[in-house]
Each structure stands twice: as structure tokens, then as C-alpha cells.
PDB file of C-alpha atoms in Angstrom:
ATOM      1  CA  UNK A 149      21.446  72.955  47.685  1.00 45.00           C
ATOM      2  CA  UNK A 150      20.053  70.682  45.018  1.00 53.00           C
ATOM      3  CA  UNK A 151      21.556  71.336  41.599  1.00 57.00           C
ATOM      4  CA  UNK A 152      19.030  71.962  38.870  1.00 69.00           C
ATOM      5  CA  UNK A 153      18.829  69.736  35.862  1.00 82.00           C
ATOM      6  CA  UNK A 154      19.176  70.994  32.313  1.00 90.00           C
ATOM      7  CA  UNK A 155      19.191  69.236  28.956  1.00 92.00           C
ATOM      8  CA  UNK A 156      22.653  68.864  27.510  1.00 94.00           C
ATOM      9  CA  UNK A 157      21.340  69.936  24.107  1.00 94.00           C
ATOM     10  CA  UNK A 158      20.302  73.303  25.646  1.00 93.00           C
ATOM     11  CA  UNK A 159      23.774  73.874  27.058  1.00 94.00           C
ATOM     12  CA  UNK A 160      25.392  72.891  23.758  1.00 95.00           C
ATOM     13  CA  UNK A 161      23.103  75.144  21.739  1.00 94.00           C
ATOM     14  CA  UNK A 162      23.823  78.104  24.008  1.00 94.00           C
ATOM     15  CA  UNK A 163      27.564  77.389  23.868  1.00 95.00           C
ATOM     16  CA  UNK A 164      27.454  77.350  20.066  1.00 93.00           C
ATOM     17  CA  UNK A 165      25.500  80.621  19.933  1.00 92.00           C
ATOM     18  CA  UNK A 166      27.933  82.287  22.335  1.00 93.00           C
ATOM     19  CA  UNK A 167      30.864  81.143  20.219  1.00 91.00           C
ATOM     20  CA  UNK A 168      29.546  82.284  16.833  1.00 86.00           C
ATOM     21  CA  UNK A 169      31.462  85.128  15.273  1.00 77.00           C
ATOM     22  CA  UNK A 170      34.114  87.031  17.182  1.00 74.00           C
ATOM     23  CA  UNK A 171      34.930  86.349  20.797  1.00 71.00           C
ATOM     24  CA  UNK A 172      32.739  88.219  23.222  1.00 73.00           C
ATOM     25  CA  UNK A 173      30.106  89.374  20.695  1.00 86.00           C
ATOM     26  CA  UNK A 174      27.656  87.147  22.526  1.00 90.00           C
ATOM     27  CA  UNK A 175      27.084  86.097  26.109  1.00 92.00           C
ATOM     28  CA  UNK A 176      25.181  83.167  27.538  1.00 94.00           C
ATOM     29  CA  UNK A 177      24.146  82.424  31.092  1.00 95.00           C
ATOM     30  CA  UNK A 178      22.544  79.595  33.014  1.00 94.00           C
ATOM     31  CA  UNK A 179      20.632  80.283  36.202  1.00 91.00           C
ATOM     32  CA  UNK A 180      21.857  77.719  38.741  1.00 86.00           C
ATOM     33  CA  UNK A 181      18.585  77.704  40.624  1.00 85.00           C
ATOM     34  CA  UNK A 182      16.038  77.472  37.803  1.00 87.00           C
ATOM     35  CA  UNK A 183      18.111  76.047  34.941  1.00 87.00           C
ATOM     36  CA  UNK A 184      16.812  78.849  32.714  1.00 90.00           C
ATOM     37  CA  UNK A 185      19.226  79.977  30.027  1.00 92.00           C
ATOM     38  CA  UNK A 186      19.815  83.526  28.826  1.00 93.00           C
ATOM     39  CA  UNK A 187      21.482  84.741  25.673  1.00 91.00           C
ATOM     40  CA  UNK A 188      22.701  88.240  24.935  1.00 90.00           C
ATOM     41  CA  UNK A 189      24.178  89.590  21.712  1.00 88.00           C
ATOM     42  CA  UNK A 190      25.945  92.912  21.224  1.00 85.00           C
ATOM     43  CA  UNK A 191      24.064  93.124  17.928  1.00 83.00           C
ATOM     44  CA  UNK A 192      20.733  93.542  19.690  1.00 75.00           C
ATOM     45  CA  UNK A 193      17.806  91.413  18.609  1.00 69.00           C
ATOM     46  CA  UNK A 194      17.659  90.012  22.125  1.00 71.00           C
ATOM     47  CA  UNK A 195      14.441  88.173  22.914  1.00 72.00           C
ATOM     48  CA  UNK A 196      14.493  89.352  26.478  1.00 76.00           C
ATOM     49  CA  UNK A 197      16.600  91.608  28.624  1.00 81.00           C
ATOM     50  CA  UNK A 198      19.123  89.982  30.906  1.00 89.00           C
ATOM     51  CA  UNK A 199      18.028  89.933  34.563  1.00 91.00           C
ATOM     52  CA  UNK A 200      19.330  92.850  36.634  1.00 91.00           C
ATOM     53  CA  UNK A 201      21.233  90.482  38.888  1.00 93.00           C
ATOM     54  CA  UNK A 202      23.008  88.648  36.034  1.00 91.00           C
ATOM     55  CA  UNK A 203      26.392  89.345  37.683  1.00 88.00           C
ATOM     56  CA  UNK A 204      25.235  87.479  40.764  1.00 90.00           C
ATOM     57  CA  UNK A 205      26.884  84.126  41.385  1.00 88.00           C
ATOM     58  CA  UNK A 206      23.646  82.243  40.882  1.00 90.00           C
ATOM     59  CA  UNK A 207      24.311  82.668  37.136  1.00 93.00           C
ATOM     60  CA  UNK A 208      27.016  80.783  35.324  1.00 93.00           C
ATOM     61  CA  UNK A 209      28.600  82.413  32.298  1.00 94.00           C
ATOM     62  CA  UNK A 210      28.917  80.137  29.283  1.00 95.00           C
ATOM     63  CA  UNK A 211      32.625  79.837  28.465  1.00 94.00           C
ATOM     64  CA  UNK A 212      34.399  80.837  25.272  1.00 92.00           C
ATOM     65  CA  UNK A 213      35.768  77.974  23.144  1.00 91.00           C
ATOM     66  CA  UNK A 214      39.308  78.990  23.983  1.00 88.00           C
ATOM     67  CA  UNK A 215      38.590  78.646  27.722  1.00 92.00           C
ATOM     68  CA  UNK A 216      37.789  74.975  27.143  1.00 94.00           C
ATOM     69  CA  UNK A 217      40.778  74.471  24.822  1.00 91.00           C
ATOM     70  CA  UNK A 218      38.435  74.097  21.864  1.00 93.00           C
ATOM     71  CA  UNK A 219      39.950  76.841  19.758  1.00 88.00           C
ATOM     72  CA  UNK A 220      43.344  76.811  18.160  1.00 91.00           C
ATOM     73  CA  UNK A 221      44.696  74.007  20.333  1.00 92.00           C
ATOM     74  CA  UNK A 222      41.953  71.659  19.097  1.00 95.00           C
ATOM     75  CA  UNK A 223      42.903  72.448  15.491  1.00 96.00           C
ATOM     76  CA  UNK A 224      46.521  71.611  16.352  1.00 97.00           C
ATOM     77  CA  UNK A 225      45.514  68.318  18.016  1.00 97.00           C
ATOM     78  CA  UNK A 226      43.444  67.375  14.988  1.00 98.00           C
ATOM     79  CA  UNK A 227      46.253  68.199  12.573  1.00 98.00           C
ATOM     80  CA  UNK A 228      48.746  66.158  14.569  1.00 98.00           C
ATOM     81  CA  UNK A 229      46.439  63.164  14.491  1.00 97.00           C
ATOM     82  CA  UNK A 230      45.027  63.369  10.943  1.00 97.00           C
ATOM     83  CA  UNK A 231      47.404  65.527   8.867  1.00 97.00           C
ATOM     84  CA  UNK A 232      50.789  65.375  10.610  1.00 98.00           C
ATOM     85  CA  UNK A 233      52.656  66.364   7.443  1.00 97.00           C
ATOM     86  CA  UNK A 234      50.789  69.685   7.397  1.00 97.00           C
ATOM     87  CA  UNK A 235      51.373  70.564  11.035  1.00 98.00           C
ATOM     88  CA  UNK A 236      53.880  73.348  10.321  1.00 97.00           C
ATOM     89  CA  UNK A 237      51.556  74.839   7.720  1.00 97.00           C
ATOM     90  CA  UNK A 238      48.623  74.825  10.146  1.00 97.00           C
ATOM     91  CA  UNK A 239      50.762  76.481  12.825  1.00 96.00           C
ATOM     92  CA  UNK A 240      51.624  79.226  10.401  1.00 97.00           C
ATOM     93  CA  UNK A 241      47.957  79.635   9.342  1.00 96.00           C
ATOM     94  CA  UNK A 242      47.014  80.345  12.968  1.00 95.00           C
ATOM     95  CA  UNK A 243      49.510  83.177  13.244  1.00 95.00           C
ATOM     96  CA  UNK A 244      47.320  85.288  10.952  1.00 93.00           C
ATOM     97  CA  UNK A 245      43.799  86.656  10.761  1.00 89.00           C
ATOM     98  CA  UNK A 246      41.135  84.543   9.100  1.00 89.00           C
ATOM     99  CA  UNK A 247      42.853  81.385  10.310  1.00 93.00           C
ATOM    100  CA  UNK A 248      39.722  79.260  10.624  1.00 91.00           C
ATOM    101  CA  UNK A 249      38.553  79.742   7.068  1.00 94.00           C
ATOM    102  CA  UNK A 250      42.076  78.971   5.781  1.00 97.00           C
ATOM    103  CA  UNK A 251      42.252  75.930   8.065  1.00 97.00           C
ATOM    104  CA  UNK A 252      38.902  74.683   6.761  1.00 97.00           C
ATOM    105  CA  UNK A 253      39.994  75.162   3.149  1.00 97.00           C
ATOM    106  CA  UNK A 254      43.089  73.108   3.872  1.00 97.00           C
ATOM    107  CA  UNK A 255      40.895  70.394   5.428  1.00 98.00           C
ATOM    108  CA  UNK A 256      38.567  70.404   2.435  1.00 97.00           C
ATOM    109  CA  UNK A 257      41.489  70.008   0.040  1.00 97.00           C
ATOM    110  CA  UNK A 258      42.787  67.129   2.147  1.00 97.00           C
ATOM    111  CA  UNK A 259      39.340  65.524   2.276  1.00 97.00           C
ATOM    112  CA  UNK A 260      39.288  65.786   6.089  1.00 97.00           C
ATOM    113  CA  UNK A 261      36.510  68.305   6.707  1.00 97.00           C
ATOM    114  CA  UNK A 262      33.949  65.700   7.822  1.00 97.00           C
ATOM    115  CA  UNK A 263      36.459  64.178  10.227  1.00 97.00           C
ATOM    116  CA  UNK A 264      37.163  67.644  11.585  1.00 97.00           C
ATOM    117  CA  UNK A 265      33.481  68.307  12.285  1.00 96.00           C
ATOM    118  CA  UNK A 266      33.136  64.956  14.075  1.00 97.00           C
ATOM    119  CA  UNK A 267      36.356  65.510  16.017  1.00 98.00           C
ATOM    120  CA  UNK A 268      35.306  69.031  17.007  1.00 96.00           C
ATOM    121  CA  UNK A 269      31.803  67.894  18.024  1.00 96.00           C
ATOM    122  CA  UNK A 270      33.135  65.021  20.119  1.00 97.00           C
ATOM    123  CA  UNK A 271      35.676  67.189  21.946  1.00 97.00           C
ATOM    124  CA  UNK A 272      33.177  69.998  22.399  1.00 96.00           C
ATOM    125  CA  UNK A 273      30.718  67.615  24.002  1.00 96.00           C
ATOM    126  CA  UNK A 274      33.356  66.124  26.327  1.00 97.00           C
ATOM    127  CA  UNK A 275      34.670  69.522  27.384  1.00 97.00           C
ATOM    128  CA  UNK A 276      31.183  70.945  27.954  1.00 96.00           C
ATOM    129  CA  UNK A 277      30.072  67.927  29.961  1.00 95.00           C
ATOM    130  CA  UNK A 278      33.178  68.326  32.132  1.00 96.00           C
ATOM    131  CA  UNK A 279      32.471  72.020  32.515  1.00 95.00           C
ATOM    132  CA  UNK A 280      28.907  71.210  33.600  1.00 92.00           C
ATOM    133  CA  UNK A 281      30.001  68.696  36.187  1.00 92.00           C
ATOM    134  CA  UNK A 282      32.646  71.094  37.553  1.00 93.00           C
ATOM    135  CA  UNK A 283      29.876  73.637  38.039  1.00 90.00           C
ATOM    136  CA  UNK A 284      27.391  71.155  39.515  1.00 86.00           C
ATOM    137  CA  UNK A 285      25.044  71.376  36.577  1.00 86.00           C
ATOM    138  CA  UNK A 286      23.037  68.214  36.443  1.00 86.00           C
ATOM    139  CA  UNK A 287      22.707  67.143  32.821  1.00 88.00           C
ATOM    140  CA  UNK A 288      19.703  65.249  31.587  1.00 83.00           C
ATOM    141  CA  UNK A 289      20.021  63.923  28.084  1.00 76.00           C
TER     142      UNK A 289
END
């Protein structure tokens, strides 16, 4: 079976939509045969209904950030590399609700928010490209 080709930017965009807000508010799928992407939100406002056979294995479910180690563990990696003195503080931030906004405030105070966005984007791209190749999704840039 020939894998279909899809633009990386489409996969990335879908991944970012799926990972907005709380976990599992949104779902994204890629059809392995056509390369068509589908997005579903629990909040409605869905452009089109999901196909009836969306549970079929010809559709890949877009992963959650945490499944690709892009959640909390990425924040810890970043802190270790860029703000090692604040590692304990960051660990404690992530034990509570609202951790990301507190983490970002800490980064802003430390003047590291731009670095964080670059770091996060780079790691997101690497992890997503790996995920695509594991699932035989042929990426065209």
C-alpha cells in the first residue's frame, strides 16, 4: 500500500488545534488513504461531521502533547537547560492547576519566553515528524 503524502504544516496545524485548551476537548484525524484531515471539537462549531467509520484503522488519531512527551516533561527539560536554578520551583508549579500560565510568567520574568517558544516549536516538530514516520505518513514540506 502506498502511503499518502501530506504537508507537514497541515499535520502541525491539526496537532496544535487538538492540543488547545484541556486535554481531549478536541480530536483530529488523518485518513491514511486520502491524506484528508478531520477536526472535531466538543464545543461544536464543526465544519463537517466526522465520517461514520472514523474508528476504522484507516484513520490515525492525532496524539495529545503528553503522548509525545511535549507536555510537562518538555517544560522540565527546558528548565534544566535554561533555568537550572529554578528547577525545583518549576517542579512545584507543575504539581498544581494552572501550571502552564505560572510557568510562562516565570519564563517572562526570567526573560526566557522567546527561547521557550523556539524550544517548544523545535521539539514539537521533531516529535511530530517522528510520529508521522512511525505511522507511514509521507511528509511533503
